[in-house]
Amino acid sequence: MDVLHRMCNFLSSTKGKKLLAVAAGESRLVDMAVTSNGRDFESRPLIERHYLLLAALWLLMDWPDRFVQACILARTTQSRLLSDWEPPYWFESEVRKRLDRSGYTPTEEEAKHAAAYLERTQQRVSGKSVGQLIGNPDSMAATAYRKQKPRTMTEEEMERFFAGIDEAIRSKPKGSRARLLLERDRAIFWFIRLTGMSQRQVRTITVAEALALAKMGRLAGPGRSKLEGVVLSYLRDVRPALVKSRDNRILFLAANGSEMCAEALRQRFVGK
DNA sequence: TCGACTGTCCATTCATATCC
DNA sequence: GGATATGAATGGACAGTCGA
């Protein structure tokens, strides 16, 4: 009962919404929007509770095979399922044993099932998508579905990309942390686009170096004035709200005021 | 207003691939 | 072969949200 209650809450949370989607898709439940506004299970409308309960029951039937398969498809790992509570042994042991992805090597059979699921749900079958589903995009099993390297974005696609970021920025309240970080991301993207720098160079470039590059760098014409505009507006509107120490000379800062790590930068890119 | 809770951001760690 | 990039798993910190 404890697990069922926990699953109902988990499925309605952001971290559990992918698992809920898989449960709805696989069980042929009528898909229904569940608001993730921090409410607990008891305070949700009856129809939502009914839906969540059905999804949780479906997942826990045929324990543990169905549950594990759904978690793999939803990329839900043991740490998300086991954090912040004390699960019963029967639940914890199976979850740890079968959903701990560290050092995991997927089989061809698993890749085949993942590809079939992607096709069934009308998603693109690629090395990356199959690899993500089976937990290791670099595995031999996933590589078999790999096609060619992604091409470089066209100018038109690039414009749409930046328009998307602008739209996301406008959707956030002025002065909010989320808006601030999006504005920083936009500056980073423009900086990379205009300078062609690697992510490592962009992470470590100082304010002085960036200003020098913008004012007298190798860029010519509109590119240079655009770069200068990007740097100056970032320094005026965004960086002062992120910087914690006056001694910090790094241009692009993480939300905590320190230099961004490679993974953080990559995650921001991938998320866009 | 405040406390509980959720969601987001990102640092750390490890494994592997790619480039020079 | 070393340096660097990429990708995944994990968990802590903290901002945001909501109800009492």
Short mmCIF file of C-alpha atoms (C1' of nucleotides) in Angstrom, two decimals:
data_model
loop_
_atom_site.label_atom_id
_atom_site.label_comp_id
_atom_site.label_asym_id
_atom_site.label_seq_id
_atom_site.Cartn_x
_atom_site.Cartn_y
_atom_site.Cartn_z
CA MET A 1 0.00 0.00 0.00
CA ASP A 2 2.90 2.25 0.86
CA VAL A 3 4.44 1.58 -2.56
CA LEU A 4 1.15 2.15 -4.37
CA HIS A 5 0.68 5.48 -2.64
CA ARG A 6 4.26 6.45 -3.38
CA MET A 7 3.87 5.50 -7.05
CA CYS A 8 0.71 7.62 -7.37
CA ASN A 9 2.61 10.63 -6.07
CA PHE A 10 5.67 9.86 -8.17
CA LEU A 11 3.67 9.51 -11.40
CA SER A 12 2.12 12.93 -10.90
CA SER A 13 5.50 14.60 -10.35
CA THR A 14 7.76 16.01 -13.07
CA LYS A 15 10.27 13.25 -12.49
CA GLY A 16 7.60 10.63 -12.97
CA LYS A 17 5.69 12.06 -15.91
CA LYS A 18 7.68 10.03 -18.47
CA LEU A 19 6.86 6.84 -16.62
CA LEU A 20 3.21 7.86 -16.51
CA ALA A 21 3.27 8.46 -20.27
CA VAL A 22 4.76 5.01 -20.86
CA ALA A 23 2.18 3.41 -18.56
CA ALA A 24 -0.64 5.22 -20.35
CA GLY A 25 0.70 4.28 -23.77
CA GLU A 26 1.44 0.64 -23.02
CA SER A 27 -1.70 -0.04 -20.97
CA ARG A 28 -3.92 1.83 -23.47
CA LEU A 29 -5.30 4.01 -20.70
CA VAL A 30 -6.92 7.14 -22.08
CA ASP A 31 -4.10 9.66 -21.87
CA MET A 32 -5.02 12.52 -19.62
CA ALA A 33 -3.22 15.66 -18.51
CA VAL A 34 -2.19 15.54 -14.86
CA THR A 35 -1.23 18.88 -13.39
CA SER A 36 2.17 18.84 -11.70
CA ASN A 37 1.62 21.76 -9.37
CA GLY A 38 3.05 20.25 -6.24
CA ARG A 39 -0.22 18.84 -4.95
CA ASP A 40 -0.15 15.53 -3.20
CA PHE A 41 -2.30 12.61 -4.23
CA GLU A 42 -5.08 13.13 -1.66
CA SER A 43 -5.76 16.71 -2.71
CA ARG A 44 -6.13 15.95 -6.42
CA PRO A 45 -9.50 15.77 -8.19
CA LEU A 46 -11.19 12.37 -8.10
CA ILE A 47 -10.73 11.79 -11.84
CA GLU A 48 -6.98 12.42 -11.58
CA ARG A 49 -6.65 10.14 -8.56
CA HIS A 50 -8.53 7.43 -10.42
CA TYR A 51 -6.25 7.79 -13.44
CA LEU A 52 -3.05 7.78 -11.37
CA LEU A 53 -4.23 4.80 -9.36
CA LEU A 54 -4.97 2.80 -12.52
CA ALA A 55 -1.55 3.65 -13.98
CA ALA A 56 0.25 2.73 -10.74
CA LEU A 57 -1.68 -0.55 -10.42
CA TRP A 58 -0.93 -1.43 -14.02
CA LEU A 59 2.79 -0.80 -13.44
CA LEU A 60 2.89 -2.95 -10.32
CA MET A 61 1.09 -5.89 -11.88
CA ASP A 62 3.35 -8.76 -13.07
CA TRP A 63 5.93 -7.47 -10.62
CA PRO A 64 8.74 -6.81 -11.34
CA ASP A 65 8.95 -7.40 -15.11
CA ARG A 66 6.36 -4.89 -16.28
CA PHE A 67 7.56 -2.22 -13.88
CA VAL A 68 11.19 -2.64 -14.87
CA GLN A 69 10.41 -2.63 -18.60
CA ALA A 70 8.36 0.56 -18.23
CA CYS A 71 11.12 2.24 -16.22
CA ILE A 72 13.67 1.35 -18.89
CA LEU A 73 11.45 2.80 -21.60
CA ALA A 74 10.86 5.95 -19.54
CA ARG A 75 14.54 6.15 -18.56
CA THR A 76 13.54 6.23 -14.92
CA THR A 77 16.49 5.16 -12.80
CA GLN A 78 16.68 3.67 -9.34
CA SER A 79 17.89 6.88 -7.73
CA ARG A 80 14.68 8.71 -8.70
CA LEU A 81 12.50 5.86 -7.49
CA LEU A 82 14.24 5.28 -4.18
CA SER A 83 15.14 8.78 -3.02
CA ASP A 84 13.42 10.53 -0.09
CA TRP A 85 11.63 7.52 1.40
CA GLU A 86 12.27 4.11 2.88
CA PRO A 87 10.90 1.57 0.42
CA PRO A 88 10.06 -2.00 1.50
CA TYR A 89 12.72 -4.61 0.79
CA TRP A 90 10.80 -6.38 -2.00
CA PHE A 91 10.57 -3.11 -3.92
CA GLU A 92 14.02 -1.72 -3.21
CA SER A 93 15.91 -4.94 -3.95
CA GLU A 94 14.34 -5.41 -7.39
CA VAL A 95 14.70 -1.75 -8.32
CA ARG A 96 18.35 -1.67 -7.28
CA LYS A 97 19.12 -4.97 -8.95
CA ARG A 98 17.43 -4.22 -12.26
CA LEU A 99 17.42 -0.45 -12.68
CA ASP A 100 20.92 0.48 -11.57
CA ARG A 101 22.39 1.53 -14.92
CA SER A 102 25.99 1.98 -13.84
CA GLY A 103 28.21 -0.35 -15.80
CA TYR A 104 25.23 -1.64 -17.73
CA THR A 105 25.69 -3.21 -21.18
CA PRO A 106 22.47 -3.53 -23.17
CA THR A 107 21.88 -6.56 -25.37
CA GLU A 108 20.85 -6.63 -29.04
CA GLU A 109 17.48 -8.02 -27.95
CA GLU A 110 16.86 -4.99 -25.73
CA ALA A 111 17.84 -2.65 -28.57
CA LYS A 112 15.43 -4.49 -30.86
CA HIS A 113 12.56 -4.07 -28.38
CA ALA A 114 13.44 -0.40 -27.91
CA ALA A 115 13.42 0.19 -31.68
CA ALA A 116 10.06 -1.57 -31.95
CA TYR A 117 8.63 0.63 -29.21
CA LEU A 118 9.90 3.79 -30.97
CA GLU A 119 8.28 2.68 -34.22
CA ARG A 120 5.03 1.79 -32.48
CA THR A 121 4.85 5.21 -30.85
CA GLN A 122 5.81 6.93 -34.13
CA GLN A 123 9.13 8.24 -32.88
CA ARG A 124 12.31 8.36 -34.96
CA VAL A 125 14.45 5.25 -34.76
CA SER A 126 18.12 6.25 -34.56
CA GLY A 127 21.26 5.18 -32.78
CA LYS A 128 20.72 7.96 -30.30
CA SER A 129 17.02 7.35 -29.61
CA VAL A 130 17.48 3.59 -29.29
CA GLY A 131 20.56 4.13 -27.14
CA GLN A 132 18.71 6.49 -24.85
CA LEU A 133 15.92 4.00 -24.35
CA ILE A 134 18.23 1.11 -23.51
CA GLY A 135 20.42 3.25 -21.31
CA ASN A 136 23.65 3.42 -23.29
CA PRO A 137 23.81 5.25 -26.64
CA ASP A 138 27.41 4.18 -27.10
CA SER A 139 26.80 0.48 -26.73
CA MET A 140 27.31 -1.86 -29.67
CA ALA A 141 23.59 -2.66 -29.55
CA ALA A 142 22.66 1.00 -30.06
CA THR A 143 25.40 1.65 -32.62
CA ALA A 144 23.69 -0.74 -35.01
CA TYR A 145 20.87 1.82 -35.35
CA ARG A 146 23.24 4.74 -35.85
CA LYS A 147 22.97 6.58 -39.12
CA GLN A 148 25.12 9.46 -40.19
CA LYS A 149 26.42 12.36 -38.16
CA PRO A 150 23.91 15.19 -37.74
CA ARG A 151 24.40 17.95 -40.27
CA THR A 152 25.16 21.55 -39.37
CA MET A 153 22.09 23.76 -38.86
CA THR A 154 21.10 25.98 -41.78
CA GLU A 155 20.77 29.75 -41.34
CA GLU A 156 16.99 29.36 -41.35
CA GLU A 157 17.10 26.69 -38.64
CA MET A 158 19.49 28.85 -36.63
CA GLU A 159 17.05 31.78 -36.84
CA ARG A 160 14.21 29.54 -35.65
CA PHE A 161 16.43 28.31 -32.82
CA PHE A 162 17.10 31.83 -31.57
CA ALA A 163 13.44 32.79 -32.03
CA GLY A 164 12.58 29.84 -29.79
CA ILE A 165 14.93 31.06 -27.08
CA ASP A 166 13.52 34.59 -27.35
CA GLU A 167 10.02 33.17 -26.97
CA ALA A 168 11.09 31.16 -23.91
CA ILE A 169 12.63 34.29 -22.37
CA ARG A 170 9.46 36.31 -22.92
CA SER A 171 7.42 33.58 -21.25
CA LYS A 172 9.35 33.97 -17.97
CA PRO A 173 8.63 36.79 -15.51
CA LYS A 174 11.07 39.69 -15.63
CA GLY A 175 13.77 39.35 -13.00
CA SER A 176 13.14 35.63 -12.42
CA ARG A 177 16.08 33.28 -12.14
CA ALA A 178 14.79 31.15 -15.05
CA ARG A 179 14.66 34.21 -17.31
CA LEU A 180 18.13 35.26 -16.24
CA LEU A 181 19.59 31.86 -17.11
CA LEU A 182 17.84 31.81 -20.48
CA GLU A 183 19.27 35.24 -21.26
CA ARG A 184 22.71 33.95 -20.32
CA ASP A 185 22.20 30.91 -22.57
CA ARG A 186 21.19 33.13 -25.48
CA ALA A 187 24.38 35.17 -25.02
CA ILE A 188 26.46 31.96 -24.95
CA PHE A 189 24.81 30.63 -28.11
CA TRP A 190 25.39 33.91 -29.94
CA PHE A 191 28.97 34.01 -28.69
CA ILE A 192 29.69 30.51 -30.00
CA ARG A 193 27.94 31.22 -33.28
CA LEU A 194 29.86 34.46 -33.89
CA THR A 195 33.29 33.35 -32.70
CA GLY A 196 33.29 29.62 -33.48
CA MET A 197 34.91 28.97 -30.12
CA SER A 198 34.82 25.53 -28.51
CA GLN A 199 32.71 25.03 -25.41
CA ARG A 200 35.90 24.87 -23.35
CA GLN A 201 37.08 28.26 -24.61
CA VAL A 202 33.65 29.77 -24.02
CA ARG A 203 33.55 28.46 -20.45
CA THR A 204 36.92 29.92 -19.53
CA ILE A 205 37.04 33.20 -21.44
CA THR A 206 37.30 36.25 -19.17
CA VAL A 207 35.36 39.49 -19.41
CA ALA A 208 38.48 41.37 -20.55
CA GLU A 209 39.28 38.81 -23.25
CA ALA A 210 35.72 38.84 -24.56
CA LEU A 211 35.62 42.63 -24.67
CA ALA A 212 38.96 42.74 -26.49
CA LEU A 213 37.72 40.16 -28.97
CA ALA A 214 34.52 42.08 -29.57
CA LYS A 215 36.25 45.44 -30.02
CA MET A 216 39.28 44.52 -32.09
CA GLY A 217 39.08 40.80 -32.83
CA ARG A 218 39.36 39.01 -36.13
CA LEU A 219 35.69 39.47 -36.88
CA ALA A 220 34.72 42.00 -39.49
CA GLY A 221 31.60 43.98 -40.38
CA PRO A 222 28.21 43.21 -38.78
CA GLY A 223 29.57 40.13 -37.00
CA ARG A 224 31.83 42.24 -34.84
CA SER A 225 29.20 44.81 -33.89
CA LYS A 226 26.74 42.00 -33.13
CA LEU A 227 29.31 40.31 -30.89
CA GLU A 228 29.98 43.56 -29.09
CA GLY A 229 26.26 44.06 -28.56
CA VAL A 230 25.84 40.52 -27.21
CA VAL A 231 28.74 40.90 -24.76
CA LEU A 232 27.78 44.37 -23.57
CA SER A 233 24.11 43.58 -23.00
CA TYR A 234 25.05 40.37 -21.16
CA LEU A 235 27.49 42.32 -18.97
CA ARG A 236 24.88 44.99 -18.27
CA ASP A 237 21.72 42.90 -17.75
CA VAL A 238 22.70 39.37 -16.75
CA ARG A 239 26.19 38.91 -15.33
CA PRO A 240 25.79 41.37 -12.41
CA ALA A 241 22.87 39.26 -11.12
CA LEU A 242 24.94 36.05 -11.29
CA VAL A 243 28.35 37.16 -10.04
CA LYS A 244 29.08 36.53 -6.36
CA SER A 245 32.70 37.67 -6.07
CA ARG A 246 34.18 40.87 -7.50
CA ASP A 247 37.38 38.93 -8.17
CA ASN A 248 35.64 36.55 -10.56
CA ARG A 249 36.74 37.46 -14.10
CA ILE A 250 35.04 34.60 -15.99
CA LEU A 251 32.52 35.92 -18.53
CA PHE A 252 29.79 33.29 -18.52
CA LEU A 253 28.76 32.21 -15.01
CA ALA A 254 26.69 29.39 -13.58
CA ALA A 255 23.60 30.15 -11.47
CA ASN A 256 25.74 29.91 -8.32
CA GLY A 257 28.21 32.49 -9.61
CA SER A 258 31.03 30.08 -10.39
CA GLU A 259 32.52 29.02 -13.71
CA MET A 260 30.20 26.69 -15.64
CA CYS A 261 31.39 23.11 -15.87
CA ALA A 262 31.43 21.32 -19.25
CA GLU A 263 28.51 19.12 -18.33
CA ALA A 264 26.35 22.03 -17.22
CA LEU A 265 26.94 23.80 -20.52
CA ARG A 266 26.22 20.66 -22.48
CA GLN A 267 23.01 20.06 -20.56
CA ARG A 268 21.81 23.56 -21.37
CA PHE A 269 22.50 22.94 -25.08
CA VAL A 270 20.88 19.53 -25.15
CA GLY A 271 17.84 20.85 -23.34
CA LYS A 272 17.20 23.48 -26.00
"C1'" DT B 1 3.89 34.80 6.21
"C1'" DC B 2 5.79 30.46 6.64
"C1'" DG B 3 6.79 25.72 6.12
"C1'" DA B 4 6.50 21.74 3.17
"C1'" DC B 5 7.10 20.13 -1.06
"C1'" DT B 6 8.42 20.06 -6.08
"C1'" DG B 7 11.16 21.05 -9.94
"C1'" DT B 8 15.33 22.87 -11.94
"C1'" DC B 9 20.09 23.64 -12.22
"C1'" DC B 10 24.40 21.91 -12.25
"C1'" DA B 11 28.63 19.66 -9.96
"C1'" DT B 12 30.75 15.28 -9.49
"C1'" DT B 13 32.09 10.94 -11.09
"C1'" DC B 14 32.82 7.46 -14.31
"C1'" DA B 15 33.01 5.30 -18.93
"C1'" DT B 16 33.81 5.74 -23.61
"C1'" DA B 17 34.74 7.98 -28.15
"C1'" DT B 18 37.31 11.03 -30.91
"C1'" DC B 19 41.00 13.93 -32.20
"C1'" DC B 20 45.76 15.24 -32.69
"C1'" DG C 1 48.80 7.64 -25.94
"C1'" DG C 2 47.29 11.79 -23.93
"C1'" DA C 3 43.98 15.48 -24.19
"C1'" DT C 4 39.50 16.58 -24.91
"C1'" DA C 5 34.65 15.83 -25.79
"C1'" DT C 6 30.50 13.37 -24.98
"C1'" DG C 7 27.07 10.93 -22.37
"C1'" DA C 8 24.84 9.03 -18.31
"C1'" DA C 9 23.80 8.54 -13.38
"C1'" DT C 10 23.43 10.67 -9.22
"C1'" DG C 11 22.43 13.90 -5.64
"C1'" DG C 12 22.76 18.53 -3.29
"C1'" DA C 13 21.30 23.30 -3.32
"C1'" DC C 14 17.98 26.41 -3.98
"C1'" DA C 15 14.11 28.89 -6.36
"C1'" DG C 16 9.31 28.52 -7.03
"C1'" DT C 17 4.66 27.09 -5.66
"C1'" DC C 18 0.94 26.18 -2.77
"C1'" DG C 19 -1.88 25.61 1.19
"C1'" DA C 20 -2.52 26.47 6.08
#
